[in-house]
Amino acid sequence: MKNDKLKNQYRINDQIRVREVRIVGDNGSTVVPTRDAINMAHEQGVDLVEISPNANPPVCRLIDYSKFLYQQKKRQKEMKAKQVKVEVKEIRFGPQTDEHDYQFKLKHAKEFLEEGNKVRAYVFFRGRSILFKEQGEVLLLRFANDLEEVGKVEGMPSLEGKKMFLYLAPKKAGAQKKSQQARDREAAVAEAKEQAKQQKAVESEEQAEMPANGGLFANAKISADALKKLQESDE
């Protein structure tokens, strides 16, 4: 069925009934009477294929029609493969969701966003639980804050009927914001490096005056060990 649909998109040879056509090829293009173009195709053992019927005059190619359909089908597959399919994943909460359930759903939402999908989180209010709508809003705002490294909020929590929705879109890899913990680790590593650098300079100066002083070597070793541990924890 798909092949028939593609096949019927193009007119070939005697199906082309305009007065003249523009033939395009590797050597440029030329406008010729349609009958002459059909004769040229027959002489070359190929087909006259109309590829742009709305042009004036219509644009055609001299090519084997089966080969042309194969190329078109292949191009469509390549374009489809390049398209990024974004899905919307739903995360449902109750207004009084416990901490364990919250962390479980937070983990899944993070995975969805890292995979490039959007997340629609909502709090469902059943019966009289609608009285806790402020509690639901606080929960969704916490949810958005906990996902700030991988997701961006597309709109503040909004109540629609018995559901309060929050929409999150994935952040681009290069735009992800570092957590405070990551920034603290980087600062600690930078500080340790600077201390080690200063200690090494002091060691060089003191070593020239007191080559037997073992305390400086011990202090330098401690700084180096501390730096190594910080780098390992950062990794």
Tab-separated table of N, CA, C and O in Angstrom, residues 30-119:
chain	number	residue	atom	x	y	z
A	30	THR	N	17.355	22.186	-18.915
A	30	THR	CA	16.982	22.702	-20.230
A	30	THR	C	15.489	22.487	-20.444
A	30	THR	O	14.919	21.499	-19.964
A	31	VAL	N	14.838	23.415	-21.140
A	31	VAL	CA	13.409	23.330	-21.420
A	31	VAL	C	13.226	22.774	-22.829
A	31	VAL	O	13.782	23.305	-23.800
A	32	VAL	N	12.436	21.703	-22.925
A	32	VAL	CA	12.206	21.057	-24.221
A	32	VAL	C	10.731	20.664	-24.319
A	32	VAL	O	10.054	20.523	-23.294
A	33	PRO	N	10.217	20.470	-25.552
A	33	PRO	CA	8.846	19.963	-25.705
A	33	PRO	C	8.718	18.596	-25.021
A	33	PRO	O	9.654	17.788	-25.021
A	34	THR	N	7.575	18.342	-24.454
A	34	THR	CA	7.373	17.110	-23.690
A	34	THR	C	7.588	15.873	-24.559
A	34	THR	O	8.201	14.892	-24.101
A	35	ARG	N	7.096	15.901	-25.807
A	35	ARG	CA	7.264	14.738	-26.683
A	35	ARG	C	8.739	14.467	-26.928
A	35	ARG	O	9.170	13.302	-26.921
A	36	ASP	N	9.543	15.516	-27.117
A	36	ASP	CA	10.984	15.326	-27.311
A	36	ASP	C	11.629	14.742	-26.059
A	36	ASP	O	12.544	13.904	-26.147
A	37	ALA	N	11.172	15.182	-24.894
A	37	ALA	CA	11.725	14.672	-23.641
A	37	ALA	C	11.407	13.188	-23.478
A	37	ALA	O	12.256	12.402	-23.035
A	38	ILE	N	10.201	12.798	-23.858
A	38	ILE	CA	9.830	11.374	-23.773
A	38	ILE	C	10.687	10.546	-24.718
A	38	ILE	O	11.152	9.445	-24.381
A	39	ASN	N	10.907	11.063	-25.919
A	39	ASN	CA	11.755	10.351	-26.889
A	39	ASN	C	13.185	10.227	-26.362
A	39	ASN	O	13.841	9.186	-26.538
A	40	MET	N	13.707	11.264	-25.709
A	40	MET	CA	15.055	11.215	-25.135
A	40	MET	C	15.130	10.117	-24.077
A	40	MET	O	16.121	9.376	-23.990
A	41	ALA	N	14.077	10.000	-23.263
A	41	ALA	CA	14.046	8.974	-22.219
A	41	ALA	C	14.061	7.584	-22.838
A	41	ALA	O	14.806	6.696	-22.388
A	42	HIS	N	13.273	7.395	-23.884
A	42	HIS	CA	13.220	6.083	-24.541
A	42	HIS	C	14.569	5.728	-25.154
A	42	HIS	O	15.012	4.571	-25.098
A	43	GLU	N	15.228	6.718	-25.746
A	43	GLU	CA	16.535	6.459	-26.358
A	43	GLU	C	17.579	6.044	-25.328
A	43	GLU	O	18.480	5.260	-25.620
A	44	GLN	N	17.464	6.593	-24.112
A	44	GLN	CA	18.419	6.275	-23.047
A	44	GLN	C	17.997	5.068	-22.218
A	44	GLN	O	18.727	4.644	-21.314
A	45	GLY	N	16.831	4.507	-22.522
A	45	GLY	CA	16.359	3.331	-21.790
A	45	GLY	C	15.896	3.651	-20.382
A	45	GLY	O	15.976	2.790	-19.490
A	46	VAL	N	15.415	4.893	-20.179
A	46	VAL	CA	14.935	5.306	-18.849
A	46	VAL	C	13.533	5.884	-18.987
A	46	VAL	O	12.870	5.707	-20.016
A	47	ASP	N	13.069	6.569	-17.955
A	47	ASP	CA	11.734	7.163	-17.946
A	47	ASP	C	11.842	8.670	-17.764
A	47	ASP	O	12.817	9.198	-17.217
A	48	LEU	N	10.819	9.362	-18.232
A	48	LEU	CA	10.686	10.785	-17.957
A	48	LEU	C	9.796	10.900	-16.719
A	48	LEU	O	8.611	10.553	-16.771
A	49	VAL	N	10.361	11.358	-15.614
A	49	VAL	CA	9.641	11.409	-14.335
A	49	VAL	C	9.420	12.864	-13.936
A	49	VAL	O	10.372	13.651	-13.845
A	50	GLU	N	8.167	13.226	-13.696
A	50	GLU	CA	7.810	14.572	-13.278
A	50	GLU	C	8.006	14.695	-11.767
A	50	GLU	O	7.297	14.061	-10.991
A	51	ILE	N	8.967	15.499	-11.350
A	51	ILE	CA	9.281	15.594	-9.918
A	51	ILE	C	8.764	16.883	-9.284
A	51	ILE	O	8.694	16.997	-8.060
A	52	SER	N	8.420	17.873	-10.097
A	52	SER	CA	7.884	19.128	-9.563
A	52	SER	C	6.798	19.630	-10.509
A	52	SER	O	7.048	20.503	-11.351
A	53	PRO	N	5.562	19.131	-10.343
A	53	PRO	CA	4.488	19.454	-11.288
A	53	PRO	C	4.003	20.897	-11.211
A	53	PRO	O	3.420	21.401	-12.173
A	54	ASN	N	4.224	21.592	-10.089
A	54	ASN	CA	3.711	22.949	-9.928
A	54	ASN	C	4.643	24.020	-10.472
A	54	ASN	O	4.293	25.205	-10.473
A	55	ALA	N	5.842	23.607	-10.896
A	55	ALA	CA	6.761	24.576	-11.484
A	55	ALA	C	6.281	24.960	-12.879
A	55	ALA	O	5.449	24.275	-13.485
A	56	ASN	N	6.809	26.056	-13.408
A	56	ASN	CA	6.419	26.499	-14.746
A	56	ASN	C	7.666	26.691	-15.612
A	56	ASN	O	8.387	27.673	-15.447
A	57	PRO	N	7.964	25.766	-16.547
A	57	PRO	CA	7.226	24.521	-16.794
A	57	PRO	C	7.556	23.452	-15.743
A	57	PRO	O	8.525	23.607	-14.995
A	58	PRO	N	6.774	22.366	-15.686
A	58	PRO	CA	7.041	21.297	-14.720
A	58	PRO	C	8.460	20.744	-14.867
A	58	PRO	O	9.003	20.681	-15.969
A	59	VAL	N	9.050	20.384	-13.724
A	59	VAL	CA	10.427	19.884	-13.721
A	59	VAL	C	10.409	18.356	-13.783
A	59	VAL	O	9.655	17.703	-13.043
A	60	CYS	N	11.255	17.811	-14.646
A	60	CYS	CA	11.315	16.358	-14.834
A	60	CYS	C	12.764	15.878	-14.784
A	60	CYS	O	13.703	16.660	-14.935
A	61	ARG	N	12.899	14.569	-14.595
A	61	ARG	CA	14.224	13.939	-14.645
A	61	ARG	C	14.169	12.737	-15.566
A	61	ARG	O	13.138	12.048	-15.668
A	62	LEU	N	15.296	12.477	-16.204
A	62	LEU	CA	15.444	11.268	-17.004
A	62	LEU	C	16.098	10.216	-16.117
A	62	LEU	O	17.295	10.271	-15.846
A	63	ILE	N	15.314	9.257	-15.680
A	63	ILE	CA	15.817	8.273	-14.717
A	63	ILE	C	14.945	7.032	-14.758
A	63	ILE	O	13.755	7.087	-15.131
A	64	ASP	N	15.517	5.907	-14.389
A	64	ASP	CA	14.735	4.675	-14.267
A	64	ASP	C	13.724	4.854	-13.130
A	64	ASP	O	14.106	5.178	-12.005
A	65	TYR	N	12.447	4.661	-13.450
A	65	TYR	CA	11.402	4.959	-12.463
A	65	TYR	C	11.511	4.082	-11.216
A	65	TYR	O	11.299	4.562	-10.092
A	66	SER	N	11.866	2.833	-11.376
A	66	SER	CA	12.017	1.945	-10.224
A	66	SER	C	13.151	2.435	-9.327
A	66	SER	O	13.037	2.441	-8.093
A	67	LYS	N	14.246	2.855	-9.948
A	67	LYS	CA	15.375	3.386	-9.190
A	67	LYS	C	14.972	4.675	-8.475
A	67	LYS	O	15.351	4.916	-7.324
A	68	PHE	N	14.194	5.506	-9.159
A	68	PHE	CA	13.740	6.761	-8.576
A	68	PHE	C	12.882	6.506	-7.341
A	68	PHE	O	13.058	7.154	-6.295
A	69	LEU	N	11.943	5.551	-7.426
A	69	LEU	CA	11.090	5.226	-6.275
A	69	LEU	C	11.913	4.684	-5.111
A	69	LEU	O	11.643	5.000	-3.948
A	70	TYR	N	12.924	3.883	-5.435
A	70	TYR	CA	13.798	3.342	-4.384
A	70	TYR	C	14.530	4.467	-3.658
A	70	TYR	O	14.636	4.470	-2.426
A	71	GLN	N	15.036	5.428	-4.431
A	71	GLN	CA	15.753	6.562	-3.828
A	71	GLN	C	14.827	7.390	-2.944
A	71	GLN	O	15.212	7.831	-1.857
A	72	GLN	N	13.592	7.598	-3.416
A	72	GLN	CA	12.627	8.368	-2.631
A	72	GLN	C	12.277	7.660	-1.325
A	72	GLN	O	12.197	8.280	-0.267
A	73	LYS	N	12.076	6.356	-1.405
A	73	LYS	CA	11.750	5.564	-0.216
A	73	LYS	C	12.905	5.588	0.777
A	73	LYS	O	12.705	5.736	1.985
A	74	LYS	N	14.128	5.470	0.277
A	74	LYS	CA	15.312	5.504	1.129
A	74	LYS	C	15.451	6.860	1.803
A	74	LYS	O	15.770	6.951	2.994
A	75	ARG	N	15.191	7.935	1.053
A	75	ARG	CA	15.293	9.283	1.615
A	75	ARG	C	14.252	9.496	2.711
A	75	ARG	O	14.537	10.118	3.739
A	76	GLN	N	13.056	8.982	2.513
A	76	GLN	CA	12.012	9.108	3.522
A	76	GLN	C	12.387	8.376	4.802
A	76	GLN	O	12.146	8.863	5.911
A	77	LYS	N	12.991	7.206	4.664
A	77	LYS	CA	13.426	6.447	5.844
A	77	LYS	C	14.504	7.210	6.614
A	77	LYS	O	14.498	7.243	7.843
A	78	GLU	N	15.447	7.796	5.883
A	78	GLU	CA	16.524	8.550	6.524
A	78	GLU	C	15.981	9.765	7.264
A	78	GLU	O	16.405	10.068	8.381
A	79	MET	N	15.019	10.455	6.662
A	79	MET	CA	14.425	11.623	7.305
A	79	MET	C	13.640	11.225	8.552
A	79	MET	O	13.678	11.908	9.577
A	80	LYS	N	12.963	10.093	8.469
A	80	LYS	CA	12.189	9.614	9.610
A	80	LYS	C	13.106	9.213	10.753
A	80	LYS	O	12.803	9.440	11.923
A	81	ALA	N	14.250	8.614	10.407
A	81	ALA	CA	15.199	8.192	11.436
A	81	ALA	C	15.824	9.383	12.144
A	81	ALA	O	16.170	9.312	13.324
A	82	LYS	N	15.959	10.510	11.431
A	82	LYS	CA	16.580	11.696	12.015
A	82	LYS	C	15.619	12.468	12.913
A	82	LYS	O	16.042	13.296	13.707
A	83	GLN	N	14.329	12.210	12.734
A	83	GLN	CA	13.350	12.926	13.548
A	83	GLN	C	13.415	12.439	14.985
A	83	GLN	O	13.432	11.243	15.256
A	84	VAL	N	13.460	13.383	15.912
A	84	VAL	CA	13.497	13.049	17.336
A	84	VAL	C	12.064	12.923	17.832
A	84	VAL	O	11.296	13.893	17.805
A	85	LYS	N	11.724	11.747	18.287
A	85	LYS	CA	10.379	11.505	18.778
A	85	LYS	C	10.315	11.837	20.261
A	85	LYS	O	10.942	11.192	21.083
A	86	VAL	N	9.559	12.879	20.578
A	86	VAL	CA	9.418	13.303	21.969
A	86	VAL	C	8.079	12.806	22.506
A	86	VAL	O	7.027	13.118	21.948
A	87	GLU	N	8.132	12.042	23.562
A	87	GLU	CA	6.922	11.550	24.194
A	87	GLU	C	6.654	12.328	25.478
A	87	GLU	O	7.554	12.913	26.067
A	88	VAL	N	5.397	12.354	25.873
A	88	VAL	CA	5.010	12.987	27.132
A	88	VAL	C	4.699	11.884	28.135
A	88	VAL	O	3.772	11.112	27.953
A	89	LYS	N	5.521	11.819	29.174
A	89	LYS	CA	5.352	10.802	30.210
A	89	LYS	C	4.595	11.405	31.395
A	89	LYS	O	4.861	12.532	31.794
A	90	GLU	N	3.671	10.646	31.930
A	90	GLU	CA	2.861	11.135	33.045
A	90	GLU	C	3.346	10.596	34.384
A	90	GLU	O	3.709	9.421	34.499
A	91	ILE	N	3.371	11.472	35.356
A	91	ILE	CA	3.687	11.108	36.743
A	91	ILE	C	2.516	11.566	37.604
A	91	ILE	O	2.183	12.753	37.611
A	92	ARG	N	1.918	10.639	38.314
A	92	ARG	CA	0.730	10.971	39.108
A	92	ARG	C	1.051	10.941	40.601
A	92	ARG	O	1.714	10.033	41.097
A	93	PHE	N	0.556	11.959	41.299
A	93	PHE	CA	0.696	12.048	42.750
A	93	PHE	C	-0.674	12.181	43.397
A	93	PHE	O	-1.641	12.607	42.753
A	94	GLY	N	-0.707	11.864	44.665
A	94	GLY	CA	-1.835	12.224	45.501
A	94	GLY	C	-1.428	13.418	46.341
A	94	GLY	O	-0.234	13.690	46.487
A	95	PRO	N	-2.371	14.150	46.902
A	95	PRO	CA	-2.010	15.337	47.673
A	95	PRO	C	-1.180	15.028	48.916
A	95	PRO	O	-0.513	15.899	49.457
A	96	GLN	N	-1.222	13.771	49.373
A	96	GLN	CA	-0.472	13.383	50.561
A	96	GLN	C	0.457	12.203	50.256
A	96	GLN	O	0.549	11.234	51.005
A	97	THR	N	1.156	12.300	49.133
A	97	THR	CA	2.095	11.258	48.723
A	97	THR	C	3.218	11.130	49.747
A	97	THR	O	3.800	12.142	50.163
A	98	ASP	N	3.522	9.884	50.156
A	98	ASP	CA	4.587	9.720	51.157
A	98	ASP	C	5.961	9.861	50.503
A	98	ASP	O	6.102	9.863	49.278
A	99	GLU	N	6.991	9.986	51.330
A	99	GLU	CA	8.337	10.287	50.854
A	99	GLU	C	8.895	9.176	49.962
A	99	GLU	O	9.549	9.445	48.942
A	100	HIS	N	8.645	7.929	50.323
A	100	HIS	CA	9.169	6.807	49.535
A	100	HIS	C	8.584	6.822	48.126
A	100	HIS	O	9.308	6.665	47.137
A	101	ASP	N	7.279	7.016	48.037
A	101	ASP	CA	6.613	7.055	46.738
A	101	ASP	C	7.094	8.262	45.936
A	101	ASP	O	7.290	8.188	44.716
A	102	TYR	N	7.298	9.387	46.615
A	102	TYR	CA	7.776	10.595	45.945
A	102	TYR	C	9.152	10.363	45.324
A	102	TYR	O	9.386	10.695	44.163
A	103	GLN	N	10.072	9.777	46.077
A	103	GLN	CA	11.427	9.536	45.577
A	103	GLN	C	11.418	8.555	44.413
A	103	GLN	O	12.198	8.680	43.463
A	104	PHE	N	10.536	7.561	44.489
A	104	PHE	CA	10.417	6.568	43.419
A	104	PHE	C	9.984	7.239	42.113
A	104	PHE	O	10.566	7.002	41.042
A	105	LYS	N	8.980	8.124	42.198
A	105	LYS	CA	8.480	8.808	41.011
A	105	LYS	C	9.457	9.873	40.523
A	105	LYS	O	9.567	10.132	39.324
A	106	LEU	N	10.162	10.485	41.446
A	106	LEU	CA	11.190	11.456	41.073
A	106	LEU	C	12.278	10.800	40.237
A	106	LEU	O	12.749	11.356	39.244
A	107	LYS	N	12.671	9.600	40.626
A	107	LYS	CA	13.707	8.855	39.895
A	107	LYS	C	13.260	8.570	38.466
A	107	LYS	O	14.022	8.756	37.512
A	108	HIS	N	12.006	8.134	38.309
A	108	HIS	CA	11.492	7.835	36.963
A	108	HIS	C	11.382	9.101	36.118
A	108	HIS	O	11.703	9.088	34.918
A	109	ALA	N	10.940	10.184	36.722
A	109	ALA	CA	10.821	11.442	35.981
A	109	ALA	C	12.187	11.900	35.486
A	109	ALA	O	12.316	12.392	34.352
A	110	LYS	N	13.204	11.754	36.301
A	110	LYS	CA	14.556	12.137	35.899
A	110	LYS	C	15.013	11.302	34.708
A	110	LYS	O	15.616	11.822	33.763
A	111	GLU	N	14.724	10.016	34.730
A	111	GLU	CA	15.090	9.133	33.623
A	111	GLU	C	14.368	9.552	32.342
A	111	GLU	O	14.956	9.576	31.258
A	112	PHE	N	13.079	9.890	32.459
A	112	PHE	CA	12.314	10.316	31.289
A	112	PHE	C	12.926	11.576	30.662
A	112	PHE	O	13.078	11.671	29.443
A	113	LEU	N	13.262	12.542	31.491
A	113	LEU	CA	13.826	13.797	30.998
A	113	LEU	C	15.199	13.590	30.384
A	113	LEU	O	15.534	14.193	29.354
A	114	GLU	N	16.012	12.740	30.991
A	114	GLU	CA	17.351	12.465	30.458
A	114	GLU	C	17.270	11.759	29.109
A	114	GLU	O	18.190	11.857	28.295
A	115	GLU	N	16.175	11.039	28.868
A	115	GLU	CA	15.980	10.366	27.589
A	115	GLU	C	15.423	11.308	26.518
A	115	GLU	O	15.247	10.929	25.370
A	116	GLY	N	15.127	12.556	26.927
A	116	GLY	CA	14.633	13.541	25.967
A	116	GLY	C	13.133	13.666	25.917
A	116	GLY	O	12.589	14.344	25.033
A	117	ASN	N	12.419	13.015	26.833
A	117	ASN	CA	10.969	13.091	26.853
A	117	ASN	C	10.486	14.224	27.758
A	117	ASN	O	11.197	14.658	28.658
A	118	LYS	N	9.256	14.662	27.523
A	118	LYS	CA	8.634	15.634	28.414
A	118	LYS	C	7.931	14.889	29.552
A	118	LYS	O	7.620	13.706	29.438
A	119	VAL	N	7.690	15.620	30.632
A	119	VAL	CA	7.011	15.029	31.786
A	119	VAL	C	5.814	15.896	32.148
A	119	VAL	O	5.939	17.125	32.256
